[in-house]
Amino acid sequence: MREWKDKFEATCKENNWLPDYSSEERSSIDPDEDLRQRIFLSKQDVLEAQAANPDANFSIMTPFSALTRDEFTTKVLNKYVRPNTTRKATPTATTATPKRSLRQQDAYTFNSMQDMIDSLMKSLQQQMGGSWTIGTVKPATDQATNEADTSVSKQWHWTIPATTPTSAPTPVTAAPIPVTQAPTTAAPRTYPPPTPAPTPAPTPAPTPAPTPAPTPTTRAPVVEPVTRQPAKPVQTEKGTLKTANSVDWSASKCMSPVQSQGQCGSCWAFASIAAVEALQCIKGGQQGINKYSEQQLVGCDTKNMGCGGGAPVYAFEYIQQNGLCSENAYPYTSSNGGGASCSASCSKSQTGITGYEHLDEGNEAGLIEALKSQPVVVAVASGNAAWKQYTGGVMSSCETTNLDHAVLVVGYDDSTFKVRNSWGENWGEAGYVRMARSSSGSGTCGMLTDMSRPKM
């Protein structure tokens, strides 16, 4: 725990990723003991994520280990909004409460108390074998007070069958009205297949000693992450790392350092700004990058919802119509999650973008082709243990499917995509995550579901 605090406590305080012990209801809690319990829960998340992702590394040494899974979802995620919707993304979906209905009486629904009484009386009348009726509704008068008694029990007139009971009648109890909800089926965990026992190789027959040959160059052993590394890429003249089957824009001059969105749900702004910055730099010959303001989108883009979430394509529309201020002129101030008003004091400049393009859902080949010319914004399902505790390697599985986070794909190779996040450089591989290419229609963590890029 001490090691975690030394590395992450300052960052977590700055981004409000720690529990608030100043409130009255939490004032009696021992912070160290509470943190110890939280770290223990995160260890369970590590085990869960590792079982489903054998080629990735997970650890409690991430900025989010002091948060429970629910707090992680509330403070960091669920702020990506798909285009053509005005809903504000929230941690959990709210469903309409189902109407109550009598057992085996699906035709009846209760829109009011009177409806329920009428249906209940009809059911009881059938079950009792006799009859009872409601007489003319005339309030009974209490002679002592001359006040009308309008209680339901005094307005009901019962008629019991003309039989002499031999014992006290058994009271009829109405069947309870069940309220059922569709069961929630958790996404199945996937575990790596057991490693078969190695088969010993047959002993070869003795052969004459070969003529000594030049000593071949050997590769250094792979250390963490435990993944098969692609062939060493070649540096091109323009600075982008490429091989015949790979691209990595993060190694070029067209990618700014990874930033942190903090507790503000502004992932959409960070991904959109980084995409525009990179495209402008690439079109300009990769001579350098103009760093633009994420805060301007958070405070001024009225089609999106600031820290409450947004859609990257709406951000592209805003940038095309309004231009952008520099980061120095309009710095990011929303890391604590607070809203910010729009400032008109900075000088905006046009970025040169002329619109945006949506890539076809599930089209991995289309994403590969687009990445050859520029980074691409995608949405992912990140509200899970894998994203919470990731420290390196290749992520291949997510337990959730809800798209709740916008990120920027900056490269690919034969087996993976390289993705830029906005949770700071202390997360993942210096702020990046490698995700397995997948034959699934939606891709790893749903990344092939909603893909877009600016055009210039």
Phi, psi and omega in degrees: 000322179298318179298318179298314181297319180298325185271324191242345188301316181296316179297319181292323176294318181298323183261005180061041178258024176240154175298150178267109181266003182276342181291156183298321183289341180248004185294335182272358182278137174282112185303319182294318179293321178297316179297322179299319179292323179293319177298322178298317179297322179293331175297324176293323176297322179299313181298319181295314181293321181295321180298325182272346184227077187294341182261009179242165178245138179226150185200162172284352181276062173228162182294347189253011183287345176273359180255142169288170179299319180294319179294321177301316179295320183286317187277333190242326194246195178057038180239007174270134180238129178290148179300162179065031174219147180250003181289150175266124182297136181229160183302324180225143180285144178257124180252151180294139179291125182293147177289143177285147178219151178293147178300132181059023177228065184295343182284342183265134171228149185256102176267348180205169177297323181296320178300318181295317181297315181299315181293321181294318180296321179296319180294317181294322181298321180290325184283331188277345179075358177240214178207153170212149185228160172261121181285185177299130185283098175234117182305130175289144184253128175280113185297333183285330186243350185057023178258139180288132176263110185255016180294145183299323184297331182270356177260351180269131179245115187266142172239115183262144178305143184283072175226154180263111182288144177268346177211167181299132181297146177282123181296144179269123179253124179296140179297137179298149183270108184284145172245113185250149175230151179296133180296146178265124181259115180291145177297133184294143174282148175247138182239147180294145180293150179298144181279121181292153178294138182292145178266121182297138180284144179295147180286121182287155177291148180301139178231155178299150179298129181287159175293130182305135178245164178302139181295121180288156177282126181259148179277146177292146179296148181280127175256182183309144357286153184280081181218157175281121184276140176289168178301147183299123182289164181255137179283123178271173183296327184271000172096356178273129179287123182217149164233187180299331184235031181207156175216143176216094181289342180292342179270000182265178176283358187262019179228119179284164178301149179295135179247174178241130178282346182069215181274354179285136179278060187249024179306322180300324180288316181294317180294319182292315180298315180298323179294318180291316178303314183294315181297316179300318179294316180297314179295334180270012178087015177058040179277337181167169186246141170266119183272119184257173189266116170290327182297328178298317177295317181299319185269335191244340182280096187285344177284334172263182191236032175059232179288352178274358177118169181183172179246130181303324182294328175291326176295319178298320178298315179299314182297319179298320185277331190243342187077181184225148172273160176285159178296323180296323181282336184218073186289161181284127183230008188256020183295338179276001177091356181283147177289160181221138178284159181282131178260132179255010187278338183277160181267120182271149175230149179284137183271341181098356181286145184247002181155203179211166180228134173267130175275150181297137180299134178078004185267086179295322179298323177294322177294317178301314181297319179294322182293341177293338182245342182187160172292158185229136177277133177226162174255144180225160173267103187242003180277062185209173183296327183298312180287327182294323188245011184292135176233349179166176180085195186253114177280132183233352185210140174233140181280346181247162181236351182288122179287113187227009188207136178258133180222176183239119175280123186246355181184177179202162167219198185297335187231350186221163166249144175257129189234132177268126179257178179232042179247019178088166183282349178279355179257141173064217178266080182056038178097357182245163176222140173262130183239137184294136169292141190224144176280352178296147181299328182263350180078173179298127180057027177075017190291345179265007185281313184226103184234136180211159178211148176286156178242150181215000000 
